[in-house]
Amino acid sequence: GIQVEQSPPDLILQEGANSTLRCNFSDSVNNLQWFHQNPWGQLINLFYIPSGTKQNGRLSATTVATERYSLLYISSSQTTDSGVYFCAVEPLTYNTDKLIFGTGTRLQVFP
Amino acid sequence: EAQVTQNPRYLITVTGKKLTVTCSQNMNHEYMSWYRQDPGLGLRQIYYSMNVEVTDKGDVPEGYKVSRKEKRNFPLILESPSPNQTSLYFCASSLRSVGMGMARRGSPLHFGNGTRLTVT
């Protein structure tokens, strides 16, 4: 099956720093989403981004589907950005809306 | 407010005592799904439903049942819970994707706040 790898696995930042999280996938996809799991366990959808670039405030994401990767950029990080970031994909052959989740990047932002 | 509502948030029970975790969404979504999240294993799909009366197994369906009698509700049933079902459970919903292959267009998946289940 498809492999979804995220890097780095852990990231520690000071408030105000910028960061880039990466998601690589081993097969073609037609659906890619980024999620943030906050320290209270809630999973929040950040982006639905099967291709191209989107921005939402300090966060932006870019997916290059032909090269099988996606990047999540966090600028001017804040302590509230702490948590785990997941990317999830639906392989091209599935057609079931099923998302396969990566193992996540754990981000800690210190004041 | 558009949301996916799960109840309860926390549940402690004993082996063998049937329980139901409820999930309801108010966004008229066709697609609903249950996941469990375990340390080191990530998020794994238990069951999903593409529409009313249409359900299918995910990756780890053993020991679970679901039903989809109404569009908004998708309860998760543990007929005889066991300690290995201790986990954090999430319900999720989205509009159904349309099209096939490269032409397929999906929509964002929305999660409930989770149910932390402990089976002793």
mmCIF file of C-alpha atoms in Angstrom:
data_model
loop_
_atom_site.group_PDB
_atom_site.id
_atom_site.type_symbol
_atom_site.label_atom_id
_atom_site.label_comp_id
_atom_site.label_asym_id
_atom_site.label_seq_id
_atom_site.Cartn_x
_atom_site.Cartn_y
_atom_site.Cartn_z
ATOM 1 C CA GLY A 1 0.000 0.000 0.000
ATOM 2 C CA ILE A 2 0.889 3.651 -0.148
ATOM 3 C CA GLN A 3 3.514 4.961 2.265
ATOM 4 C CA VAL A 4 3.075 8.418 3.785
ATOM 5 C CA GLU A 5 6.190 9.747 5.473
ATOM 6 C CA GLN A 6 6.465 12.986 7.380
ATOM 7 C CA SER A 7 9.576 14.831 8.395
ATOM 8 C CA PRO A 8 10.960 15.863 10.710
ATOM 9 C CA PRO A 9 9.347 13.637 13.350
ATOM 10 C CA ASP A 10 10.004 16.237 16.032
ATOM 11 C CA LEU A 11 10.594 19.961 15.895
ATOM 12 C CA ILE A 12 11.334 22.410 18.688
ATOM 13 C CA LEU A 13 11.098 26.123 18.004
ATOM 14 C CA GLN A 14 11.199 29.387 19.811
ATOM 15 C CA GLU A 15 8.240 31.685 19.368
ATOM 16 C CA GLY A 16 8.580 33.782 16.230
ATOM 17 C CA ALA A 17 10.572 31.239 14.234
ATOM 18 C CA ASN A 18 9.482 29.842 10.877
ATOM 19 C CA SER A 19 9.292 26.165 9.994
ATOM 20 C CA THR A 20 8.631 23.800 7.101
ATOM 21 C CA LEU A 21 7.044 20.391 7.533
ATOM 22 C CA ARG A 22 7.243 17.847 4.751
ATOM 23 C CA CYS A 23 4.972 15.009 3.639
ATOM 24 C CA ASN A 24 6.187 12.486 1.068
ATOM 25 C CA PHE A 25 3.919 9.849 -0.420
ATOM 26 C CA SER A 26 4.862 6.826 -2.466
ATOM 27 C CA ASP A 27 2.013 6.739 -4.978
ATOM 28 C CA SER A 28 -0.261 9.085 -6.887
ATOM 29 C CA VAL A 29 -3.023 10.744 -4.893
ATOM 30 C CA ASN A 30 -6.063 12.861 -5.647
ATOM 31 C CA ASN A 31 -6.709 14.113 -2.133
ATOM 32 C CA LEU A 32 -4.257 15.505 0.386
ATOM 33 C CA GLN A 33 -5.104 17.206 3.641
ATOM 34 C CA TRP A 34 -3.171 18.672 6.557
ATOM 35 C CA PHE A 35 -4.407 18.439 10.140
ATOM 36 C CA HIS A 36 -3.285 19.852 13.469
ATOM 37 C CA GLN A 37 -3.833 17.861 16.638
ATOM 38 C CA ASN A 38 -3.609 20.287 19.538
ATOM 39 C CA PRO A 39 -2.384 19.346 23.018
ATOM 40 C CA TRP A 40 -5.987 18.664 24.050
ATOM 41 C CA GLY A 41 -6.276 16.012 21.361
ATOM 42 C CA GLN A 42 -8.570 17.858 18.959
ATOM 43 C CA LEU A 43 -7.919 17.282 15.250
ATOM 44 C CA ILE A 44 -8.398 20.406 13.169
ATOM 45 C CA ASN A 45 -8.407 20.457 9.399
ATOM 46 C CA LEU A 46 -5.897 23.018 8.149
ATOM 47 C CA PHE A 47 -5.913 22.500 4.391
ATOM 48 C CA TYR A 48 -7.510 20.435 1.686
ATOM 49 C CA ILE A 49 -4.778 20.710 -0.944
ATOM 50 C CA PRO A 50 -4.473 17.990 -3.603
ATOM 51 C CA SER A 51 -2.306 20.328 -5.675
ATOM 52 C CA GLY A 52 -1.099 23.917 -5.778
ATOM 53 C CA THR A 53 -0.639 26.400 -2.958
ATOM 54 C CA LYS A 54 -2.998 27.762 -0.329
ATOM 55 C CA GLN A 55 -2.554 30.225 2.478
ATOM 56 C CA ASN A 56 -4.481 30.770 5.673
ATOM 57 C CA GLY A 57 -3.008 33.435 7.918
ATOM 58 C CA ARG A 58 0.452 32.390 9.103
ATOM 59 C CA LEU A 59 0.062 28.956 7.584
ATOM 60 C CA SER A 60 0.481 27.992 3.972
ATOM 61 C CA ALA A 61 0.730 24.693 2.135
ATOM 62 C CA THR A 62 2.033 23.569 -1.215
ATOM 63 C CA THR A 63 1.460 20.220 -2.885
ATOM 64 C CA VAL A 64 3.453 19.081 -5.904
ATOM 65 C CA ALA A 65 1.446 16.025 -6.839
ATOM 66 C CA THR A 66 3.673 15.041 -9.766
ATOM 67 C CA GLU A 67 6.666 14.829 -7.411
ATOM 68 C CA ARG A 68 4.656 13.247 -4.599
ATOM 69 C CA TYR A 69 5.223 15.659 -1.773
ATOM 70 C CA SER A 70 3.536 18.428 0.160
ATOM 71 C CA LEU A 71 4.953 21.134 2.406
ATOM 72 C CA LEU A 72 3.341 22.966 5.300
ATOM 73 C CA TYR A 73 4.872 26.315 6.200
ATOM 74 C CA ILE A 74 4.362 27.919 9.587
ATOM 75 C CA SER A 75 5.571 31.485 9.877
ATOM 76 C CA SER A 76 6.093 33.495 13.064
ATOM 77 C CA SER A 77 5.229 30.464 15.167
ATOM 78 C CA GLN A 78 3.247 30.870 18.388
ATOM 79 C CA THR A 79 2.907 28.607 21.410
ATOM 80 C CA THR A 80 -0.611 27.774 20.235
ATOM 81 C CA ASP A 81 0.924 26.124 17.164
ATOM 82 C CA SER A 82 2.260 23.333 19.376
ATOM 83 C CA GLY A 83 0.907 19.860 18.769
ATOM 84 C CA VAL A 84 1.160 17.203 16.108
ATOM 85 C CA TYR A 85 0.735 17.890 12.411
ATOM 86 C CA PHE A 86 -0.563 15.123 10.177
ATOM 87 C CA CYS A 87 -0.848 14.877 6.456
ATOM 88 C CA ALA A 88 -3.323 12.417 4.992
ATOM 89 C CA VAL A 89 -3.837 11.244 1.421
ATOM 90 C CA GLU A 90 -6.341 9.305 -0.664
ATOM 91 C CA PRO A 91 -4.535 7.157 -3.225
ATOM 92 C CA LEU A 92 -5.640 7.626 -6.810
ATOM 93 C CA THR A 93 -6.943 4.064 -7.046
ATOM 94 C CA TYR A 94 -9.129 4.101 -3.921
ATOM 95 C CA ASN A 95 -12.204 6.181 -4.836
ATOM 96 C CA THR A 96 -13.600 5.571 -1.348
ATOM 97 C CA ASP A 97 -12.784 8.883 0.397
ATOM 98 C CA LYS A 98 -10.518 6.858 2.696
ATOM 99 C CA LEU A 99 -7.534 8.865 3.903
ATOM 100 C CA ILE A 100 -4.223 7.294 4.836
ATOM 101 C CA PHE A 101 -2.491 9.241 7.588
ATOM 102 C CA GLY A 102 1.187 9.887 8.010
ATOM 103 C CA THR A 103 2.895 9.379 11.373
ATOM 104 C CA GLY A 104 2.980 13.089 12.111
ATOM 105 C CA THR A 105 5.421 15.833 13.057
ATOM 106 C CA ARG A 106 5.394 16.828 16.713
ATOM 107 C CA LEU A 107 5.974 20.572 17.086
ATOM 108 C CA GLN A 108 6.792 22.296 20.338
ATOM 109 C CA VAL A 109 6.936 26.082 20.394
ATOM 110 C CA PHE A 110 8.456 27.712 23.460
ATOM 111 C CA PRO A 111 8.000 31.357 24.491
ATOM 112 C CA GLU B 1 -22.094 26.132 14.114
ATOM 113 C CA ALA B 2 -20.955 23.380 11.738
ATOM 114 C CA GLN B 3 -19.566 20.530 13.776
ATOM 115 C CA VAL B 4 -19.141 16.838 14.454
ATOM 116 C CA THR B 5 -20.314 15.941 17.951
ATOM 117 C CA GLN B 6 -19.134 12.845 19.758
ATOM 118 C CA ASN B 7 -20.292 11.598 23.118
ATOM 119 C CA PRO B 8 -19.080 10.819 25.653
ATOM 120 C CA ARG B 9 -15.662 12.529 25.803
ATOM 121 C CA TYR B 10 -14.398 10.067 28.398
ATOM 122 C CA LEU B 11 -15.603 6.568 29.173
ATOM 123 C CA ILE B 12 -14.308 3.951 31.569
ATOM 124 C CA THR B 13 -15.947 0.556 31.390
ATOM 125 C CA VAL B 14 -15.333 -3.095 32.160
ATOM 126 C CA THR B 15 -14.660 -6.001 29.842
ATOM 127 C CA GLY B 16 -17.773 -7.335 28.181
ATOM 128 C CA LYS B 17 -20.163 -4.482 28.956
ATOM 129 C CA LYS B 18 -21.719 -3.288 25.715
ATOM 130 C CA LEU B 19 -21.295 0.385 24.937
ATOM 131 C CA THR B 20 -22.150 2.887 22.218
ATOM 132 C CA VAL B 21 -20.252 6.010 21.262
ATOM 133 C CA THR B 22 -22.494 8.439 19.464
ATOM 134 C CA CYS B 23 -21.500 10.673 16.556
ATOM 135 C CA SER B 24 -23.624 13.325 14.922
ATOM 136 C CA GLN B 25 -22.875 15.939 12.260
ATOM 137 C CA ASN B 26 -24.942 18.925 11.182
ATOM 138 C CA MET B 27 -23.286 19.589 7.818
ATOM 139 C CA ASN B 28 -25.368 17.212 5.674
ATOM 140 C CA HIS B 29 -22.258 15.169 4.926
ATOM 141 C CA GLU B 30 -22.658 11.864 3.120
ATOM 142 C CA TYR B 31 -19.328 10.403 4.239
ATOM 143 C CA MET B 32 -18.677 9.463 7.870
ATOM 144 C CA SER B 33 -15.906 7.434 9.403
ATOM 145 C CA TRP B 34 -14.526 6.161 12.705
ATOM 146 C CA TYR B 35 -10.827 6.130 13.575
ATOM 147 C CA ARG B 36 -8.880 4.983 16.562
ATOM 148 C CA GLN B 37 -5.593 6.550 17.582
ATOM 149 C CA ASP B 38 -2.964 4.616 19.494
ATOM 150 C CA PRO B 39 0.617 5.571 20.416
ATOM 151 C CA GLY B 40 3.031 4.337 17.785
ATOM 152 C CA LEU B 41 0.238 3.159 15.488
ATOM 153 C CA GLY B 42 -1.224 6.484 14.415
ATOM 154 C CA LEU B 43 -4.760 6.925 13.152
ATOM 155 C CA ARG B 44 -6.417 3.793 11.837
ATOM 156 C CA GLN B 45 -9.806 3.578 10.212
ATOM 157 C CA ILE B 46 -12.362 1.279 11.849
ATOM 158 C CA TYR B 47 -15.457 1.656 9.662
ATOM 159 C CA TYR B 48 -16.784 4.147 7.183
ATOM 160 C CA SER B 49 -20.072 5.004 5.526
ATOM 161 C CA MET B 50 -20.587 6.571 2.124
ATOM 162 C CA ASN B 51 -24.270 7.272 2.728
ATOM 163 C CA VAL B 52 -27.370 6.143 4.621
ATOM 164 C CA GLU B 53 -27.507 2.344 4.980
ATOM 165 C CA VAL B 54 -24.089 2.008 3.310
ATOM 166 C CA THR B 55 -21.231 0.984 5.602
ATOM 167 C CA ASP B 56 -17.939 -0.789 5.038
ATOM 168 C CA LYS B 57 -14.972 -2.058 6.988
ATOM 169 C CA GLY B 58 -11.831 -0.041 7.406
ATOM 170 C CA ASP B 59 -8.473 -1.373 8.495
ATOM 171 C CA VAL B 60 -9.322 -2.521 12.029
ATOM 172 C CA PRO B 61 -13.050 -3.442 12.179
ATOM 173 C CA GLU B 62 -12.810 -6.467 14.482
ATOM 174 C CA GLY B 63 -14.803 -6.028 17.680
ATOM 175 C CA TYR B 64 -16.805 -3.046 16.386
ATOM 176 C CA LYS B 65 -20.159 -2.456 14.756
ATOM 177 C CA VAL B 66 -21.668 0.623 13.168
ATOM 178 C CA SER B 67 -24.989 1.649 11.718
ATOM 179 C CA ARG B 68 -26.105 4.504 9.474
ATOM 180 C CA LYS B 69 -29.881 4.752 9.708
ATOM 181 C CA GLU B 70 -29.905 8.524 9.362
ATOM 182 C CA LYS B 71 -27.556 10.780 7.447
ATOM 183 C CA ARG B 72 -26.486 12.786 10.464
ATOM 184 C CA ASN B 73 -25.741 9.916 12.902
ATOM 185 C CA PHE B 74 -23.075 7.231 12.828
ATOM 186 C CA PRO B 75 -22.797 5.426 16.186
ATOM 187 C CA LEU B 76 -19.925 3.097 17.047
ATOM 188 C CA ILE B 77 -20.929 0.005 18.993
ATOM 189 C CA LEU B 78 -18.663 -2.238 21.034
ATOM 190 C CA GLU B 79 -20.728 -5.342 21.775
ATOM 191 C CA SER B 80 -18.200 -6.885 24.151
ATOM 192 C CA PRO B 81 -15.356 -4.467 24.833
ATOM 193 C CA SER B 82 -11.908 -5.808 25.655
ATOM 194 C CA PRO B 83 -8.836 -4.065 27.105
ATOM 195 C CA ASN B 84 -7.163 -3.930 23.674
ATOM 196 C CA GLN B 85 -9.923 -1.552 22.614
ATOM 197 C CA THR B 86 -8.675 1.031 25.075
ATOM 198 C CA SER B 87 -7.917 3.934 22.774
ATOM 199 C CA LEU B 88 -8.763 7.447 21.628
ATOM 200 C CA TYR B 89 -11.624 7.325 19.121
ATOM 201 C CA PHE B 90 -12.526 9.915 16.532
ATOM 202 C CA CYS B 91 -15.557 10.302 14.342
ATOM 203 C CA ALA B 92 -15.153 12.286 11.124
ATOM 204 C CA SER B 93 -17.313 13.462 8.261
ATOM 205 C CA SER B 94 -17.068 15.117 4.864
ATOM 206 C CA LEU B 95 -18.959 15.609 1.659
ATOM 207 C CA ARG B 96 -18.457 12.716 -0.720
ATOM 208 C CA SER B 97 -15.834 13.116 -3.381
ATOM 209 C CA VAL B 98 -17.026 13.288 -6.981
ATOM 210 C CA GLY B 99 -15.335 11.938 -10.074
ATOM 211 C CA MET B 100 -12.715 9.267 -10.473
ATOM 212 C CA GLY B 101 -8.950 9.117 -10.667
ATOM 213 C CA MET B 102 -7.193 12.375 -11.407
ATOM 214 C CA ALA B 103 -10.540 14.099 -11.947
ATOM 215 C CA ARG B 104 -11.734 13.214 -8.455
ATOM 216 C CA ARG B 105 -12.534 16.163 -6.230
ATOM 217 C CA GLY B 106 -12.901 15.772 -2.485
ATOM 218 C CA SER B 107 -13.655 18.013 0.461
ATOM 219 C CA PRO B 108 -12.136 18.637 3.881
ATOM 220 C CA LEU B 109 -12.572 15.966 6.533
ATOM 221 C CA HIS B 110 -13.930 17.265 9.841
ATOM 222 C CA PHE B 111 -13.286 15.485 13.126
ATOM 223 C CA GLY B 112 -15.199 15.313 16.366
ATOM 224 C CA ASN B 113 -13.413 16.098 19.625
ATOM 225 C CA GLY B 114 -12.637 12.475 20.382
ATOM 226 C CA THR B 115 -13.696 9.879 22.943
ATOM 227 C CA ARG B 116 -11.095 8.488 25.292
ATOM 228 C CA LEU B 117 -12.171 4.929 26.131
ATOM 229 C CA THR B 118 -10.628 2.800 28.855
ATOM 230 C CA VAL B 119 -11.648 -0.848 29.171
ATOM 231 C CA THR B 120 -10.534 -2.569 32.382
#
